[in-house]
Short mmCIF file of C-alpha atoms in Angstrom, two decimals:
data_model
loop_
_atom_site.label_atom_id
_atom_site.label_comp_id
_atom_site.label_asym_id
_atom_site.label_seq_id
_atom_site.Cartn_x
_atom_site.Cartn_y
_atom_site.Cartn_z
CA GLU A 1 41.78 24.13 60.56
CA GLU A 2 39.98 26.67 62.73
CA LYS A 3 36.56 25.34 61.69
CA ALA A 4 37.66 21.75 62.35
CA ILE A 5 38.90 22.62 65.83
CA GLU A 6 35.72 24.56 66.60
CA ARG A 7 33.44 21.79 65.34
CA GLY A 8 35.45 18.80 66.52
CA ILE A 9 34.51 15.31 65.45
CA LEU A 10 30.89 15.13 64.29
CA PRO A 11 28.66 13.43 66.87
CA ILE A 12 27.81 10.65 64.42
CA LEU A 13 31.51 9.80 64.15
CA GLN A 14 32.51 10.12 67.79
CA ARG A 15 32.07 6.40 68.45
CA ALA A 16 33.56 5.40 65.10
CA THR A 17 37.09 4.25 64.38
CA LEU A 18 38.64 6.94 62.17
CA VAL A 19 41.28 5.72 59.72
CA GLN A 20 43.31 8.77 58.75
CA THR A 21 46.77 9.91 57.75
CA PHE A 22 49.22 10.93 60.48
CA GLY A 23 47.59 13.23 62.95
CA GLN A 24 48.74 15.50 65.70
CA ARG A 25 48.74 14.40 69.32
CA ASN A 26 45.90 15.86 71.41
CA HIS A 27 44.21 17.31 68.31
CA VAL A 28 40.45 17.59 68.53
CA CYS A 29 40.07 15.73 65.22
CA LEU A 30 42.08 12.72 66.36
CA ASN A 31 40.01 10.61 68.71
CA GLU A 32 41.34 7.90 70.96
CA GLY A 33 40.11 5.12 68.71
CA SER A 34 41.70 6.44 65.53
CA ILE A 35 44.07 4.36 63.41
CA THR A 36 46.76 6.49 61.82
CA ILE A 37 47.95 5.36 58.42
CA PRO A 38 50.63 6.44 55.91
CA PRO A 39 49.57 8.49 52.89
CA TYR A 40 49.49 6.73 49.56
CA ALA A 41 52.72 6.48 47.59
CA PRO A 42 52.75 4.56 44.27
CA PRO A 43 54.47 1.21 44.97
CA GLN A 44 54.99 0.22 41.33
CA LYS A 45 56.48 3.59 40.42
CA MET A 46 58.81 3.53 43.42
CA GLN A 47 59.87 -0.05 42.69
CA ALA A 48 60.67 0.87 39.10
CA ARG A 49 63.02 3.64 40.29
CA GLN A 50 65.18 1.50 42.55
CA ILE A 51 68.94 1.89 42.00
CA PRO A 52 71.66 -0.69 42.90
CA LEU A 53 71.91 -1.25 46.67
CA ASP A 54 75.66 -0.66 46.63
CA THR A 55 75.28 2.89 45.24
CA PRO A 56 77.20 5.24 47.59
CA ARG A 57 75.10 7.63 49.65
CA SER A 58 76.99 10.77 48.64
CA ILE A 59 74.34 13.32 49.75
CA PHE A 60 74.37 14.12 53.46
CA VAL A 61 70.98 15.89 53.79
CA TYR A 62 68.31 15.98 51.08
CA PHE A 63 65.03 17.88 50.71
CA ARG A 64 62.83 19.02 47.85
CA GLY A 65 59.70 21.05 48.51
CA LEU A 66 58.29 24.41 49.52
CA PHE A 67 59.97 26.54 52.16
CA TYR A 68 57.40 29.34 51.93
CA ASP A 69 53.77 29.10 50.78
CA VAL A 70 53.48 32.61 49.35
CA ASN A 71 49.98 32.11 47.94
CA ASN A 72 48.41 30.92 51.18
CA ASP A 73 50.74 32.58 53.69
CA PRO A 74 51.85 35.86 52.11
CA GLU A 75 53.33 37.30 55.30
CA GLY A 76 55.33 34.15 56.03
CA GLY A 77 55.97 32.42 59.34
CA TYR A 78 52.63 30.60 59.59
CA TYR A 79 53.32 27.92 57.01
CA ALA A 80 55.00 24.94 58.70
CA ARG A 81 55.11 27.11 61.82
CA GLY A 82 58.25 28.62 60.32
CA ALA A 83 60.21 25.35 60.40
CA ARG A 84 60.70 25.09 56.64
CA ALA A 85 61.65 28.76 56.38
CA ALA A 86 64.25 28.15 59.10
CA VAL A 87 65.71 25.25 57.11
CA TRP A 88 66.16 27.47 54.05
CA GLU A 89 67.47 30.55 55.84
CA ASN A 90 70.02 28.59 57.87
CA PHE A 91 71.23 25.99 55.38
CA LYS A 92 70.64 27.20 51.80
CA ASN A 93 74.39 27.78 51.43
CA ASN A 94 75.56 24.84 53.54
CA PRO A 95 77.39 22.28 51.32
CA LEU A 96 76.12 19.43 53.50
CA PHE A 97 72.52 20.30 52.63
CA ASP A 98 71.12 19.52 49.18
CA ILE A 99 67.86 21.50 49.47
CA SER A 100 65.76 23.20 46.81
CA THR A 101 62.20 24.01 45.76
CA GLU A 102 62.79 22.30 42.42
CA HIS A 103 61.46 18.76 42.03
CA PRO A 104 63.84 16.93 39.66
CA THR A 105 63.01 13.87 37.60
CA THR A 106 65.71 12.06 39.60
CA TYR A 107 63.91 12.74 42.92
CA TYR A 108 63.52 9.07 43.86
CA GLU A 109 67.07 8.23 42.81
CA ASP A 110 68.43 11.19 44.78
CA MET A 111 66.73 10.00 47.96
CA GLN A 112 68.51 6.66 47.55
CA ARG A 113 71.82 8.53 47.39
CA ALA A 114 71.14 10.49 50.59
CA ILE A 115 71.93 9.61 54.19
CA PHE A 116 69.30 11.89 55.78
CA CYS A 117 65.99 13.02 54.26
CA LEU A 118 64.25 15.97 55.87
CA CYS A 119 60.57 15.34 56.65
CA PRO A 120 59.31 18.67 58.01
CA LEU A 121 55.68 19.48 58.63
CA GLY A 122 53.83 21.63 56.09
CA TRP A 123 50.25 22.73 56.63
CA ALA A 124 49.75 19.30 58.23
CA PRO A 125 52.20 17.42 60.46
CA TRP A 126 52.64 14.60 57.96
CA SER A 127 54.11 14.32 54.49
CA PRO A 128 54.53 11.54 51.88
CA ARG A 129 58.28 12.16 52.24
CA LEU A 130 58.26 10.00 55.32
CA VAL A 131 56.96 7.04 53.31
CA GLU A 132 59.46 7.71 50.54
CA ALA A 133 62.35 7.97 52.99
CA VAL A 134 61.54 4.61 54.60
CA VAL A 135 61.10 2.87 51.25
CA PHE A 136 64.37 4.25 49.89
CA GLY A 137 66.40 3.64 53.05
CA CYS A 138 67.05 7.32 53.73
CA ILE A 139 67.03 8.10 57.46
CA PRO A 140 63.96 10.32 58.02
CA VAL A 141 64.59 13.52 59.96
CA ILE A 142 61.14 14.17 61.42
CA ILE A 143 60.47 17.84 62.17
CA ALA A 144 56.89 17.99 63.42
CA ASP A 145 56.17 18.45 67.12
CA ASP A 146 53.52 16.09 68.48
CA ILE A 147 53.12 14.13 65.24
CA VAL A 148 51.28 10.80 65.51
CA LEU A 149 53.04 8.21 63.34
CA PRO A 150 51.44 5.12 61.79
CA PHE A 151 51.79 1.50 62.88
CA ALA A 152 54.03 2.12 65.87
CA ASP A 153 53.97 -1.59 66.74
CA ALA A 154 55.32 -2.54 63.30
CA ILE A 155 57.78 0.29 62.69
CA PRO A 156 60.29 1.34 65.41
CA TRP A 157 60.25 5.03 64.54
CA GLU A 158 62.59 6.08 67.34
CA GLU A 159 65.20 3.60 66.11
CA ILE A 160 65.04 4.32 62.39
CA GLY A 161 64.48 8.07 62.45
CA VAL A 162 65.84 11.27 63.93
CA PHE A 163 63.40 13.55 65.72
CA VAL A 164 64.23 17.26 65.77
CA ALA A 165 62.08 19.81 67.60
CA GLU A 166 60.80 22.63 65.42
CA GLU A 167 62.60 25.19 67.56
CA ASP A 168 65.90 23.32 67.07
CA VAL A 169 65.90 23.55 63.26
CA PRO A 170 68.72 26.18 63.27
CA LYS A 171 70.92 23.54 64.93
CA LEU A 172 70.17 20.82 62.36
CA ASP A 173 73.74 20.70 61.05
CA THR A 174 75.18 20.21 64.53
CA ILE A 175 72.54 17.62 65.45
CA LEU A 176 73.06 15.49 62.35
CA THR A 177 76.86 15.71 62.16
CA SER A 178 77.12 14.67 65.81
CA ILE A 179 75.33 11.34 65.25
CA PRO A 180 77.98 8.59 65.51
CA PRO A 181 78.62 6.52 62.34
CA GLU A 182 77.66 3.30 64.13
CA VAL A 183 74.24 4.78 64.96
CA ILE A 184 73.73 5.80 61.34
CA LEU A 185 74.67 2.30 60.19
CA ARG A 186 72.26 0.71 62.65
CA LYS A 187 69.40 2.89 61.41
CA GLN A 188 70.28 2.07 57.80
CA ARG A 189 70.30 -1.66 58.54
CA LEU A 190 66.85 -1.43 60.09
CA LEU A 191 65.57 0.57 57.12
CA ALA A 192 66.90 -2.12 54.79
CA ASN A 193 64.42 -4.62 56.25
CA PRO A 194 61.89 -5.34 53.43
CA SER A 195 59.07 -5.86 55.93
CA MET A 196 59.42 -2.30 57.18
CA LYS A 197 59.11 -0.88 53.67
CA ARG A 198 56.14 -3.16 52.94
CA ALA A 199 54.28 -1.88 56.00
CA MET A 200 54.26 1.66 54.54
CA LEU A 201 52.86 0.79 51.11
CA PHE A 202 49.47 -0.09 49.59
CA PRO A 203 50.28 -2.50 46.75
CA GLN A 204 47.54 -3.95 44.54
CA PRO A 205 46.74 -6.71 45.14
CA ALA A 206 47.44 -6.45 48.85
CA LEU A 207 50.35 -8.40 50.31
CA PRO A 208 50.84 -9.91 53.78
CA GLY A 209 52.32 -7.31 56.10
CA ASP A 210 51.53 -4.30 53.87
CA ALA A 211 49.81 -1.09 55.03
CA PHE A 212 46.35 -2.52 54.31
CA HIS A 213 47.21 -5.52 56.48
CA GLN A 214 48.41 -3.21 59.26
CA ILE A 215 45.04 -1.44 59.17
CA LEU A 216 43.19 -4.75 59.42
CA ASN A 217 45.47 -5.74 62.30
CA GLY A 218 44.62 -2.51 64.11
CA LEU A 219 40.90 -3.02 63.54
CA ALA A 220 41.14 -6.63 64.75
CA ARG A 221 42.56 -5.42 68.04
CA LYS A 222 39.44 -3.35 68.61
CA LEU A 223 37.02 -6.28 68.20
CA PRO A 224 35.23 -7.45 71.34
CA HIS A 225 36.88 -10.58 72.63
CA GLN A 226 37.43 -12.62 75.72
CA LYS A 227 40.95 -12.48 77.08
CA SER A 228 41.17 -16.26 77.00
CA ILE A 229 40.76 -16.50 73.23
CA TYR A 230 44.36 -15.88 72.21
CA LEU A 231 46.15 -16.48 75.50
CA LYS A 232 48.89 -19.06 75.47
CA PRO A 233 49.35 -21.42 78.43
CA GLY A 234 50.94 -19.52 81.29
CA GLU A 235 50.06 -16.06 79.93
CA LYS A 236 47.90 -13.82 82.10
CA ILE A 237 47.38 -10.87 79.75
CA LEU A 238 46.77 -10.65 76.03
CA ASN A 239 49.85 -9.68 74.02
CA TRP A 240 48.39 -7.83 71.07
CA THR A 241 51.78 -7.20 69.49
CA ALA A 242 52.03 -10.95 68.92
CA GLY A 243 48.78 -10.82 66.95
CA PRO A 244 46.11 -13.49 66.63
CA VAL A 245 47.18 -17.06 65.88
CA GLY A 246 48.02 -17.48 62.19
CA ASP A 247 48.18 -13.73 61.63
CA LEU A 248 50.83 -12.70 59.10
CA LYS A 249 52.92 -9.86 60.48
CA PRO A 250 56.19 -8.15 59.58
CA TRP A 251 57.49 -8.23 63.15
#
């Protein structure tokens, strides 16, 4: 990290479009022309682990993963900027929180039984958990200050997720239990939209509206063009969120 910050983006790449997993806002390695993308999660494997849609969501908060990285951060506090450690220390005995370092064989099924899935930063701001949460309809609780999320024009992150500042982790139980049921239901309905799940995955072969398509859509917006090319009669500015004519989009 220190070397990357010191070196910055290599001169040969400074005019390039970088396609990279979620970055961090204002980071030296994330240039203005970057396209942020979700990390890879196996679509076929996830599809095979789907459980009936009417299965009750009996887990309030779910998380599986490291809270401390003893090997790389022996003194503690640096890993995840202390956010994961704060989750464990504050909620390891809270019955509303199903959290553990163990990774069970029922991990995917458990996420589908949970209302909220914690998606805290680790050594990087992003985690595959965010993809998994969206695919399995579990409301992502994003704990990563200044994270840059993928495909903001296709996925309404503010509407489907819950954003918690790293310093507010000790208040997670109060924050989540105070969310009105109608807000939770609205987020769950949005997450149930198949197009939103598709936008986070890289199936093979590619499908209209999938993550690969979102990348192509982002690249297309960077092509040189005259403003008159895609303007409809009466429009004065180009509406990129509508996409080029004939473009297949999930929104």
